Coordinates of C-alpha atoms in Angstrom, one line a residue:
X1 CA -57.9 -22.7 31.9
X2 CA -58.0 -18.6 32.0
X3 CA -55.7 -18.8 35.4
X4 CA -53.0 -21.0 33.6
X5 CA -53.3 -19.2 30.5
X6 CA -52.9 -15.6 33.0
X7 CA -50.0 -17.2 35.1
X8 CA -48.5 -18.5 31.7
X9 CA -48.6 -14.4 30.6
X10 CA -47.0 -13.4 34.1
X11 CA -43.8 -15.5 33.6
X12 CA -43.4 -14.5 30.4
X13 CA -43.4 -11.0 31.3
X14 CA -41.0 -11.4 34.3
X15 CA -38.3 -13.4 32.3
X16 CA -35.4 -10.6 31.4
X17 CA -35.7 -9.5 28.6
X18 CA -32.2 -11.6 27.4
X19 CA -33.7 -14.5 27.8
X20 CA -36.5 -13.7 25.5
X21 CA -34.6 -11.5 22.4
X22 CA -33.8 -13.3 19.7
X23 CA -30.0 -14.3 18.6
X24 CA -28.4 -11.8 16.7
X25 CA -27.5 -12.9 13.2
X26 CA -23.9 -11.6 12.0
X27 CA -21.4 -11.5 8.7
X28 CA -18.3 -11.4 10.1
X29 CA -15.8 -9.8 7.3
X30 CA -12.3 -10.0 7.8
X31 CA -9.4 -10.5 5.3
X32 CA -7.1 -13.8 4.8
X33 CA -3.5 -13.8 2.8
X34 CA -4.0 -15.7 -0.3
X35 CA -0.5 -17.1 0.5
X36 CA 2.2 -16.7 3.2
X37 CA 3.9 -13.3 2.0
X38 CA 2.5 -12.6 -0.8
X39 CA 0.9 -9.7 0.6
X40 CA -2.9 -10.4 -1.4
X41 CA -5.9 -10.6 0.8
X42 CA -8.9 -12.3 0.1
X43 CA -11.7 -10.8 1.8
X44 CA -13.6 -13.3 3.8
X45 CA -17.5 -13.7 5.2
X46 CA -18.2 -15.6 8.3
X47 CA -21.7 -16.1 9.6
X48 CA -22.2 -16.0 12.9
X49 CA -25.1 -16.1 15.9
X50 CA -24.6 -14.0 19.3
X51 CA -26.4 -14.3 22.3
X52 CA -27.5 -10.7 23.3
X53 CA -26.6 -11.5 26.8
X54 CA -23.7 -12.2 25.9
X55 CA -22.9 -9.1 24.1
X56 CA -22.0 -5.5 24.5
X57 CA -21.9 -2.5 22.5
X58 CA -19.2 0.4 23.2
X59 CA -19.4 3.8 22.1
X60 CA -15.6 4.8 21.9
X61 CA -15.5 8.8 22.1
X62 CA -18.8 9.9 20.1
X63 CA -18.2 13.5 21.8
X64 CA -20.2 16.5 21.8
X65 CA -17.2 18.5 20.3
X66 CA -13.6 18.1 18.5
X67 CA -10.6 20.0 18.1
X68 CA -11.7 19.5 14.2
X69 CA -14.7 20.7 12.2
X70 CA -14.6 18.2 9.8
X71 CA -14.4 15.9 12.0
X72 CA -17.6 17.1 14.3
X73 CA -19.8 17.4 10.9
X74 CA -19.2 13.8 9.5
X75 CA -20.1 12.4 13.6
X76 CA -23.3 14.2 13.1
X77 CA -23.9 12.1 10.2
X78 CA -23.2 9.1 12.3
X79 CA -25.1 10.1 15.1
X80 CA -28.9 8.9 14.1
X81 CA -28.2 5.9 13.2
X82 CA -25.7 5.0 15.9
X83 CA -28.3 5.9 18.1
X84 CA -30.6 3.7 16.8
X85 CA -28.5 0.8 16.9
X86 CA -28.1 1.7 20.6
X87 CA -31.5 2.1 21.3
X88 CA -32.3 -1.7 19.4
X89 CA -29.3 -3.3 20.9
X90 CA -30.8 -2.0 24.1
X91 CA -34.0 -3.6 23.7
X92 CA -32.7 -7.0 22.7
X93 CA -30.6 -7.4 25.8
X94 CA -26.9 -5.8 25.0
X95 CA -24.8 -3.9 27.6
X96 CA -24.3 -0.6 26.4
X97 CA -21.2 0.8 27.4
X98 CA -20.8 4.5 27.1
X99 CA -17.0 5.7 26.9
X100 CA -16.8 9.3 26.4
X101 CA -13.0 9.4 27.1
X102 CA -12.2 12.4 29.8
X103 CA -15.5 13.5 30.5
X104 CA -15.7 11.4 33.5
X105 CA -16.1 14.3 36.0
X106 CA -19.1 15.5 34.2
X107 CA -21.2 12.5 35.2
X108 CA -19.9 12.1 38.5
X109 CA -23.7 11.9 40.0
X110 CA -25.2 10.2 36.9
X111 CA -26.3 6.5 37.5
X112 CA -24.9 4.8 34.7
X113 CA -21.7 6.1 35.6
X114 CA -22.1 5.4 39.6
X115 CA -22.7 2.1 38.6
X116 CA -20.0 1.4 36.6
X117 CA -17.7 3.2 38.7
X118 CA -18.7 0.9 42.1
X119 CA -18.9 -2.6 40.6
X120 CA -16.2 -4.4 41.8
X121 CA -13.5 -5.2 40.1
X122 CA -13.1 -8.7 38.8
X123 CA -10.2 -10.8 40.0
X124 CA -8.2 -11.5 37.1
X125 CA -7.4 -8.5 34.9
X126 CA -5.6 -8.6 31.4
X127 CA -2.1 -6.9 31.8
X128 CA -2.1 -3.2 31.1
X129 CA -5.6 -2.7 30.5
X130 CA -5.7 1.0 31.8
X131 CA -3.3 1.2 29.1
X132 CA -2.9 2.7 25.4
X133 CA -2.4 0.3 23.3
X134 CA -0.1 1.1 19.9
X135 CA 0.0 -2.5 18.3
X136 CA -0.5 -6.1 19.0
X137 CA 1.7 -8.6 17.4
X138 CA -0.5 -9.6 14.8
X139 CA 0.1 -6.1 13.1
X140 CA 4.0 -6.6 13.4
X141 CA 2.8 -8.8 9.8
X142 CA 1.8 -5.9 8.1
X143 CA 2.8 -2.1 7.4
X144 CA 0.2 0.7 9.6
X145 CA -1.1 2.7 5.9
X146 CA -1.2 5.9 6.4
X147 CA 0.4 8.8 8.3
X148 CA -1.5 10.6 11.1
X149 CA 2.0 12.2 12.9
X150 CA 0.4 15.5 11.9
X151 CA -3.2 14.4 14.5
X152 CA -5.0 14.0 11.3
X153 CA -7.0 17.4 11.1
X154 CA -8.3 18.0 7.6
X155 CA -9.7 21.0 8.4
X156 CA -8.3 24.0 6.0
X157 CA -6.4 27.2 7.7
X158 CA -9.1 29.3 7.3
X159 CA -11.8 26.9 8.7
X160 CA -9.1 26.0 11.7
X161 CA -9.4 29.8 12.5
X162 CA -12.9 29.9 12.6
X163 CA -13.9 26.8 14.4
X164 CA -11.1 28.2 17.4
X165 CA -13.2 31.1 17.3
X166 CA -16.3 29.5 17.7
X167 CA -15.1 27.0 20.4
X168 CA -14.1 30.1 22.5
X169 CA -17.1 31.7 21.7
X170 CA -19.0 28.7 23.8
X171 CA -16.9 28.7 26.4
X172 CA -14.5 25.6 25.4
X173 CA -11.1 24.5 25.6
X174 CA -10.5 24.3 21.9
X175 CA -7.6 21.9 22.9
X176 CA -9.7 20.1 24.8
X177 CA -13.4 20.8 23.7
X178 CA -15.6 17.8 24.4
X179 CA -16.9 17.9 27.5
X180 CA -19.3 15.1 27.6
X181 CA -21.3 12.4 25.0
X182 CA -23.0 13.5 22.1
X183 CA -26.2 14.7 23.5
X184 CA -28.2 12.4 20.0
X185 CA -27.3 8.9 21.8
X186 CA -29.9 8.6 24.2
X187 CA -28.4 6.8 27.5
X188 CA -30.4 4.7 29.9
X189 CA -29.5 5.6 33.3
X190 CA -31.3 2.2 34.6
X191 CA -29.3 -0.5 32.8
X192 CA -26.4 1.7 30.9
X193 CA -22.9 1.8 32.0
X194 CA -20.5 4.9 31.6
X195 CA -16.8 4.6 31.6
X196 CA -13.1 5.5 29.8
X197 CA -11.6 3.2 32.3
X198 CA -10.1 -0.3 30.7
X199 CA -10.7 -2.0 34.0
X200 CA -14.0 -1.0 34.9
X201 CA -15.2 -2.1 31.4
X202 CA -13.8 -5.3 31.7
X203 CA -15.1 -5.6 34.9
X204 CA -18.4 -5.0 33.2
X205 CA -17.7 -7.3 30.7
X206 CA -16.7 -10.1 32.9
X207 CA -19.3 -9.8 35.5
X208 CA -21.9 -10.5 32.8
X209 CA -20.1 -13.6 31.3
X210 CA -20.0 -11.3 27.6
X211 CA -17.8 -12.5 25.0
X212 CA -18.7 -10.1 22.3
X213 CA -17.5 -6.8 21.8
X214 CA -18.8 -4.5 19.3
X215 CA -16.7 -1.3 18.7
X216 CA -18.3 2.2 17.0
X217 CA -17.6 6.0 17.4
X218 CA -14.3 7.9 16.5
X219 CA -11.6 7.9 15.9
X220 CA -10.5 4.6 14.0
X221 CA -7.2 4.7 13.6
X222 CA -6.5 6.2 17.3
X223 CA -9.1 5.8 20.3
X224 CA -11.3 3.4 18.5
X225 CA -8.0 1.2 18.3
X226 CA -5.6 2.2 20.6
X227 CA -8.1 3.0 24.2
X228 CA -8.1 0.7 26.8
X229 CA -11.3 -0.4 26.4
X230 CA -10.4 -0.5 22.2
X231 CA -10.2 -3.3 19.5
X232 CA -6.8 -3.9 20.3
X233 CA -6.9 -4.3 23.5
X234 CA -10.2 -6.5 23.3
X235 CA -8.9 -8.7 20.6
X236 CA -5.9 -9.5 22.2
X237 CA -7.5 -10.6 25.7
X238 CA -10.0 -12.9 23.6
X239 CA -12.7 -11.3 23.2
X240 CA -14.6 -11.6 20.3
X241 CA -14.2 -8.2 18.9
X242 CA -16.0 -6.2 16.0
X243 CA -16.0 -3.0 14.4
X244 CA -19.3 -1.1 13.2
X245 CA -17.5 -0.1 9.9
X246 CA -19.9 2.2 9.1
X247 CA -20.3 4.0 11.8
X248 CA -16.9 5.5 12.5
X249 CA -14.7 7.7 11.2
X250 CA -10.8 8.5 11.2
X251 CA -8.4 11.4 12.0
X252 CA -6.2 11.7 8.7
X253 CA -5.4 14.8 6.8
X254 CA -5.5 13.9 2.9
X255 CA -1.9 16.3 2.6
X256 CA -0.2 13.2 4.9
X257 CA 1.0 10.0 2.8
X258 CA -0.1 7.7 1.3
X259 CA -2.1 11.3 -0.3
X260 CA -5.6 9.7 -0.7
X261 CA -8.7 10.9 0.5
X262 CA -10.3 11.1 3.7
X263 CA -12.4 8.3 2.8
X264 CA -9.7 6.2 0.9
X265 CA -7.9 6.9 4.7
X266 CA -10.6 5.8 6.3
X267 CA -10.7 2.2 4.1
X268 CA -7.3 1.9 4.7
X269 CA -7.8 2.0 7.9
X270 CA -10.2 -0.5 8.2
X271 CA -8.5 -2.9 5.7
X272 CA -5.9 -3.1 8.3
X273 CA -8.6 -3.9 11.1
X274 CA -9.5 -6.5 9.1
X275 CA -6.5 -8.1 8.5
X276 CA -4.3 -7.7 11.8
X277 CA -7.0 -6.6 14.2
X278 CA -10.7 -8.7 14.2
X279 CA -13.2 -8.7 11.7
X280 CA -16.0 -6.2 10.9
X281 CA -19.9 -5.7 10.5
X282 CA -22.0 -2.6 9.6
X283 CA -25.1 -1.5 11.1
X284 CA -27.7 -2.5 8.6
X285 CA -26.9 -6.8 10.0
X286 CA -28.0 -5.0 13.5
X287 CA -31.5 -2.5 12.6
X288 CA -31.7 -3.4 9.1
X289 CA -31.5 -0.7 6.5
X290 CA -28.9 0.6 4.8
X291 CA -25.3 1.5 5.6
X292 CA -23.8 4.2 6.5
X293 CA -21.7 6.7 3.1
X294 CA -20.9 10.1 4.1
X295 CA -22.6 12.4 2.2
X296 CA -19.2 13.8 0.9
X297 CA -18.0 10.5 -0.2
X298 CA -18.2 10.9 -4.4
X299 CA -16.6 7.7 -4.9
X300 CA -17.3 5.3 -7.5
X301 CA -16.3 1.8 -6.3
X302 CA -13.7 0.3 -8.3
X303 CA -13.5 -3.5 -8.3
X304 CA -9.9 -4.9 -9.4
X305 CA -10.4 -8.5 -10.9
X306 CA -6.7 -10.0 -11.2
X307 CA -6.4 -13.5 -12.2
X308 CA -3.2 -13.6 -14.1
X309 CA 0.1 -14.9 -13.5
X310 CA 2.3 -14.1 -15.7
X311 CA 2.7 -10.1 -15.9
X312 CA 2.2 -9.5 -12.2
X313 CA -0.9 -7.4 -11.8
X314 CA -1.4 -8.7 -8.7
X315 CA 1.7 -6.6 -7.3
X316 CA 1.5 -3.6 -10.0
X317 CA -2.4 -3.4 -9.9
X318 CA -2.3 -3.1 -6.1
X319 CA 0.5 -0.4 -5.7
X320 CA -0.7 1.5 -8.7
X321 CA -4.1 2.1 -7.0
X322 CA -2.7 2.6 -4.0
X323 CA -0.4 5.3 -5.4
X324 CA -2.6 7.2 -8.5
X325 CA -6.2 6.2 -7.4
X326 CA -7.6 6.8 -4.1
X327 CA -8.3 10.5 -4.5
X328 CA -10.8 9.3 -6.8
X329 CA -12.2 6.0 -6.4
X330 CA -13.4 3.4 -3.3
X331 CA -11.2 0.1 -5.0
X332 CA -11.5 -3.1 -3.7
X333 CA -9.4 -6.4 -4.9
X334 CA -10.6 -9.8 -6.4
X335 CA -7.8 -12.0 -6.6
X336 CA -7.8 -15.3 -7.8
X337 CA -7.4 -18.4 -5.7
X338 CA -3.6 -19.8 -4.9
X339 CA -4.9 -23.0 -4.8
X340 CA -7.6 -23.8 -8.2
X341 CA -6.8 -20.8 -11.0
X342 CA -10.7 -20.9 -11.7
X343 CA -11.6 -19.9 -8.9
X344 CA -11.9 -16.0 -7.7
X345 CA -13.0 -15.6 -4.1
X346 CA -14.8 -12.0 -4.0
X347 CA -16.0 -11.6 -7.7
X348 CA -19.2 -11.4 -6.0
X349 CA -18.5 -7.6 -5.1
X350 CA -19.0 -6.8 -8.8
X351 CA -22.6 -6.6 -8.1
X352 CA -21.9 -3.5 -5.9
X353 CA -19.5 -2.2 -8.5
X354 CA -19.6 1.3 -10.3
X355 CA -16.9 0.7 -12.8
X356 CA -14.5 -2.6 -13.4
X357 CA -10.9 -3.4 -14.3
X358 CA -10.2 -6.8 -15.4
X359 CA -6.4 -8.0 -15.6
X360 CA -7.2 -11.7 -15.8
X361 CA -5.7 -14.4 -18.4
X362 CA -7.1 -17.7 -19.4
X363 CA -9.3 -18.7 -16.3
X364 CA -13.5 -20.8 -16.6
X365 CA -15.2 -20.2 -13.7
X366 CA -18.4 -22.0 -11.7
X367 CA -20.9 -20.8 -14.0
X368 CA -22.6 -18.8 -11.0
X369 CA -19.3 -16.6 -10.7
X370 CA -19.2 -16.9 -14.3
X371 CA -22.8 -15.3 -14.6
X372 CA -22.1 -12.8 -12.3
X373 CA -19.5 -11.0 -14.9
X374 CA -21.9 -11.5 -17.6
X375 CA -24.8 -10.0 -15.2
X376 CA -22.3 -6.4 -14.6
X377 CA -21.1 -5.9 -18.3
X378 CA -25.0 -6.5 -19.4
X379 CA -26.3 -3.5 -17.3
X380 CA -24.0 -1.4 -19.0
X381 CA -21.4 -0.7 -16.2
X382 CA -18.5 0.9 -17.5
X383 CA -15.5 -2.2 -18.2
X384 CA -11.4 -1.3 -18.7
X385 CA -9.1 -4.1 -19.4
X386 CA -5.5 -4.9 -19.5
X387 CA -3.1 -6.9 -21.2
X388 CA -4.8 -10.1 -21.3
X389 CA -8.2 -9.0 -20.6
X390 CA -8.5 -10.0 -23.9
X391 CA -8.5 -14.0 -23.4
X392 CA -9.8 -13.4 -19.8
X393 CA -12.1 -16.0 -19.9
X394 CA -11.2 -18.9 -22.5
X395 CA -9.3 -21.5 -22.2
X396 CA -9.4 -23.1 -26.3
X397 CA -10.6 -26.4 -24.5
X398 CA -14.4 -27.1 -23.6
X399 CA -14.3 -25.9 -19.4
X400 CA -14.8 -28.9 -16.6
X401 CA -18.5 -29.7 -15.8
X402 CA -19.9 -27.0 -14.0
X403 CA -17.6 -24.6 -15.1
X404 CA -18.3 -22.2 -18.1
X405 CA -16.1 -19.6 -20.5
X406 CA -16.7 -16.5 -22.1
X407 CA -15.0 -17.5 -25.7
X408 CA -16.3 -13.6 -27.4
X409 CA -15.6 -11.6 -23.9
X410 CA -12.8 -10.0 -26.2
X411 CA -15.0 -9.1 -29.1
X412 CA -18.3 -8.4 -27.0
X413 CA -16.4 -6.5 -24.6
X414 CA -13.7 -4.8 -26.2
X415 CA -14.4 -4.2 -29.4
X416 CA -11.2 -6.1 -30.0
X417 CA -9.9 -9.1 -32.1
X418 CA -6.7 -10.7 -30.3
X419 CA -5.6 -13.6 -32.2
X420 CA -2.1 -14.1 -31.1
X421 CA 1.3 -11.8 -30.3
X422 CA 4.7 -11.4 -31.8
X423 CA 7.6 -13.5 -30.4
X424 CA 8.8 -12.1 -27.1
X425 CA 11.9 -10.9 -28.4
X426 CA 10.4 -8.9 -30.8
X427 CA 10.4 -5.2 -29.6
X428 CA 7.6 -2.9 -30.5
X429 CA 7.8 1.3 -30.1
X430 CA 4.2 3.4 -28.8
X431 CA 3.2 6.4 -30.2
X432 CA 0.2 8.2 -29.8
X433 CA -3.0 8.4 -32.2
X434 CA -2.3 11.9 -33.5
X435 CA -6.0 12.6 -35.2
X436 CA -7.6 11.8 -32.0
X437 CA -8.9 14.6 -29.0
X438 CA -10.3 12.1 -26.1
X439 CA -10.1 13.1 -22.3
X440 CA -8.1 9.7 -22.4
X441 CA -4.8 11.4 -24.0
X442 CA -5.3 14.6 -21.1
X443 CA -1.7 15.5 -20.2
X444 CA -0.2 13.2 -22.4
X445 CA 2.5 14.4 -24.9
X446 CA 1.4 13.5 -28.2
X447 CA 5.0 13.3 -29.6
X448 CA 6.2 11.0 -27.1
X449 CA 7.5 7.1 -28.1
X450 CA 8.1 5.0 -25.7
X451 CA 9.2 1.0 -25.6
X452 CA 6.5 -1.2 -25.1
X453 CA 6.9 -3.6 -21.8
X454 CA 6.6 -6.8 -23.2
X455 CA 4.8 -8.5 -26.6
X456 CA 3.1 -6.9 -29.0
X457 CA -0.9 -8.3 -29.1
X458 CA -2.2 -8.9 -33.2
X459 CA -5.4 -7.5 -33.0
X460 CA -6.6 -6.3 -35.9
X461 CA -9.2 -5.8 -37.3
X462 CA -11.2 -4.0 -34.5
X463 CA -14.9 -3.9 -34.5
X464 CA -17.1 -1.0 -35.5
X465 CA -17.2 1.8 -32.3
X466 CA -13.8 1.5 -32.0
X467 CA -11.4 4.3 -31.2
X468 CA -7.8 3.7 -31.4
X469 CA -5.7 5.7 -28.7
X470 CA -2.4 4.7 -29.2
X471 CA -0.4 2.0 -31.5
X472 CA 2.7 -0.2 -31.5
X473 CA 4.9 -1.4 -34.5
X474 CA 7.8 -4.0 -34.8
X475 CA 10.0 -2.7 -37.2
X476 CA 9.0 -4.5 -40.9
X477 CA 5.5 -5.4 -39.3
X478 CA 2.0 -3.7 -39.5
X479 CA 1.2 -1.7 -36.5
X480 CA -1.3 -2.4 -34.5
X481 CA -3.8 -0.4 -32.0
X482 CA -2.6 -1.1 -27.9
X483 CA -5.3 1.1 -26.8
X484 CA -8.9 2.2 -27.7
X485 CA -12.6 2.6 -26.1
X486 CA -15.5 0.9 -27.5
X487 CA -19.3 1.7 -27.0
X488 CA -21.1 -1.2 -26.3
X489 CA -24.4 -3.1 -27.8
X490 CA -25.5 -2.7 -24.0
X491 CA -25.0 0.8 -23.8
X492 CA -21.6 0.6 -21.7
X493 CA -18.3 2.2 -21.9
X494 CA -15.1 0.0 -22.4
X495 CA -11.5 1.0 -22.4
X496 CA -9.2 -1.6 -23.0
X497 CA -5.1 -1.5 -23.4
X498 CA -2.9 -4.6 -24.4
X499 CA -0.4 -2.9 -22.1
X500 CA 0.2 -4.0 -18.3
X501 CA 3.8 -5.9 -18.2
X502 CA 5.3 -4.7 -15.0
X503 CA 7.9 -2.1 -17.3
X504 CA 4.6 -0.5 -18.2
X505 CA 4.0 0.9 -15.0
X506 CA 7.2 2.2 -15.2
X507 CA 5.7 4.6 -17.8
X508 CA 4.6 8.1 -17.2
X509 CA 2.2 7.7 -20.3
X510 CA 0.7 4.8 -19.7
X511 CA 0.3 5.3 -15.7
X512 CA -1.4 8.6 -16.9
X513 CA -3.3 7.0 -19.9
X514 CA -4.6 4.0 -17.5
X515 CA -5.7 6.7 -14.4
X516 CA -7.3 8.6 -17.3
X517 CA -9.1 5.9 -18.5
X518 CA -10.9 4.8 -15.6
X519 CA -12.5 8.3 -15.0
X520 CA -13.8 8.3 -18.6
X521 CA -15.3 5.2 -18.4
X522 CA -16.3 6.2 -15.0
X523 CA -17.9 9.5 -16.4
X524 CA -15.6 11.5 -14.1
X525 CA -14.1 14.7 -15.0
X526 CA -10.4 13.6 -16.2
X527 CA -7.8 14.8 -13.8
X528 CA -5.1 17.5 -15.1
X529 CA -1.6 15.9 -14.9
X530 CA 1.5 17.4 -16.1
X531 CA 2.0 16.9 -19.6
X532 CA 4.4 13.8 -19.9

């Protein structure tokens, strides 16, 4: 019994280790159109199980050094955990693939790079794969979002000048200064590979039978992309291909369009991955743990709930975020379905939410989605609606079984009391409440009047905690409040406007009003804007 229990020992410690690691257990996020054109995306979950064996991990350009400062200080926050995913990935069997782009020369006599450099190359290899590659035809679908003609340096001038000075000052190119890997990702010069060459890493790939591809280091929106051995290039010659969302990072100067910030770029970015590229995963599905957030990334993360179809938030909403917003705030989208109106795939992301916007109209939901609402507005997270916001979730009609409404959402919400609106052709004028100093009315001209998009909501009286921020009258009718914050029972801050027809946007006040209100429910400092 002892020698078969001893032999049984020895065979399970000379099985590679492959064969004994456990699957790795994946979510898959991508994005899918909500219909042809329309140009909504719901973002989508797929679970997944890889083989280690069958996987690899690539380190795309995780230098020693950069031509930008900025750049060099958020890697170091990458770094430690990066390297730990390495060293795990390691452990359960992964190829880790080193690719330190140009720094070849340096490890001419290093193992991991002899051996990757003298395994021979496979038969059949993809067309152009020592090759940059700009775009595959998938992207041709959408537009790239943001500029980086200008190579994406956000350092300022002064820190440029320095950073020069301190790159001469150790004897690099400051063109040019990496010169090899980051020396906190430990390499194993037994079982590693090192390589920038797209056919040697295929070769790799395809001597080992590996379908997987995961994808960290820098830059995003250029090498992590665009390098032979990238995303792009991987997708497109079928491999399965992810990015390690959190640990990357992208070149884009906030002073290039669209004008957001580094880490609104850096969304953007992967938002585009998503869609056009392959999906994503973040580090925490591979050690465990938490994410990656740089430590300069103030965000709040807004969640846009749209669900409405007859005002177009789901175009305005969008565009307006995209235009006044992503200085300030991480948004992500919940739209509703195209295909069952009480449905709204993603409304789970309010349970990661700092502040809300709701621009939905007359929708039940399953009474788990339903609950979910119910569960953000009762920790007293801050909640701004729009337009119909106020009827969000009623329907005047008990909901279908397993389905459930929110008949008081207005009132327990809000603050507010709609109970109908003036015929359509029945044009009301906005003014500003003139009594009133709230950060809401920052930079907005308190003489100003302006023609209100669309009908004008009968909502009074408003509940107790109310404060009116601007009204609306039909000529030989009472006017009535189309904007106002309320303090909640739970503690939150609401700010709700009956405002938000597509002509809306079109004005200064309300853009500036709207932008305004979510920092103050957000408990941000209020921007300064120029005084419409």
């Amino acid at each position: 019994m002892l020698k078969i229990f001893m032999t049984a020992v020895f065979l399970i410690a000379a099985l590679p280790l492959s064969v004994l690691a456990e699957p790795i257990e994946l979510s898959l996020r991508s994005q899918q159109e909500t219909k042809a054109g329309s140009g909504r995306y719901h973002q989508t979950v797929q679970a997944e199980t890889w083989q280690p064996e069958q996987t690899a991990l690539i380190l795309c350009d995780v230098w020693d050094s950069h031509t930008c400062q900025n750049a060099v200080l958020r890697l170091e926050q990458i770094v430690p955990r990066l390297n730990e995913v390495v060293q795990q990935a390691r452990a359960k069997g992964v190829t880790i693939i080193h690719a330190p782009s140009g720094c070849m020369d340096n490890y001419a006599d290093h193992k991991a790079r002899q051996r990757a450099a003298t395994l021979p190359k496979v038969d059949q290899l993809p067309v152009e794969i020592n090759k940059w590659c700009y775009q595959i035809p998938a992207e041709e679908a959408g537009v790239y979002p943001i500029d980086q003609t200008d190579g994406g340096n956000d350092d300022t001038p002064e820190q440029k000048a320095k950073w020069i000075k301190q790159l001469n000052a150790e004897g690099r190119n400051p063109k040019r200064p990496w010169k090899k890997e980051h020396p906190g990702i430990e390499i194993d010069a037994e079982r590693d590979f090192i390589s920038d060459r797209g056919d040697e890493v295929w070769s790799i790939l395809e001597s080992r039978g590996i379908k997987n591809v995961m994808i960290a280091g820098v830059h995003t929106n250029m090498c992590v992309l665009g390098r032979p051995f990238g995303l792009r290039q991987m997708a497109r010659n079928g491999k399965n291909a992810v990015l390690i969302r959190d640990l990357t990072d992208t070149m884009y100067n906030p002073a290039s369009a669209p004008y957001v910030s580094h880490f609104t770029g850096t969304d953007l970015i992967i938002s585009h991955i998503e869609r056009f590229v392959c999906p994503t995963i973040t580090s925490d599905q591979l050690i465990g743990g938490v994410p990656v957030r740089f430590k300069n990334d103030k965000r709040p993360h807004l969640v846009m709930v749209i669900a409405e179809d007859e005002y177009e938030t789901a175009e305005s909403l969008p565009e307006y975020a995209k235009e006044e917003l992503g200085k300030d705030f991480r948004v992500s989208y919940a739209f509703a379905s195209e295909t069952d109106k009480n449905l709204i795939p993603g409304i789970e992301k309010l349970k990661e939410a700092d502040v809300a916007i709701f621009s939905v109209r007359r929708r039940v939901l399953p009474k788990d989605d339903l609950q979910i609402v119910r569960n953000y507005v009762a920790s007293g997270k801050p909640v701004v609606g729009i337009r119909t916001a106020s009827h969000a979730f009623y329907i005047k009609k008990a909901p279908p079984k397993g389905y459930g409404d929110w008949e008081t959402f207005d009132q327990d919400v809000f603050g507010g009391n709609y109970h109908n609106h003036y015929p359509n052709d029945l044009k009301s004028t906005v003014r500003i409440a003139q009594d009133v100093e709230h950060p809401i009315l920052k930079g907005i001209d308190r003489s100003l009047v302006f023609p209100q998009g669309w009908s004008l909501y009968k909502v009074m009286p408003l509940a107790e905690g109310t404060t009116p921020l601007m009204y609306a009258k039909i000529e030989g009718y009472p006017e009535e409040p189309v904007a106002w914050t309320f303090q909640r029972k739970d503690g939150g801050r609401s700010f709700y406007t009956s405002l938000g027809n597509v002509d809306d946007f079109k004005q200064p006040a309300f853009r500036t009003m709207l932008k305004n209100g979510l920092h103050w429910a957000a408990e941000k400092s209020v921007p300064d804007s120029e005084v419409q």
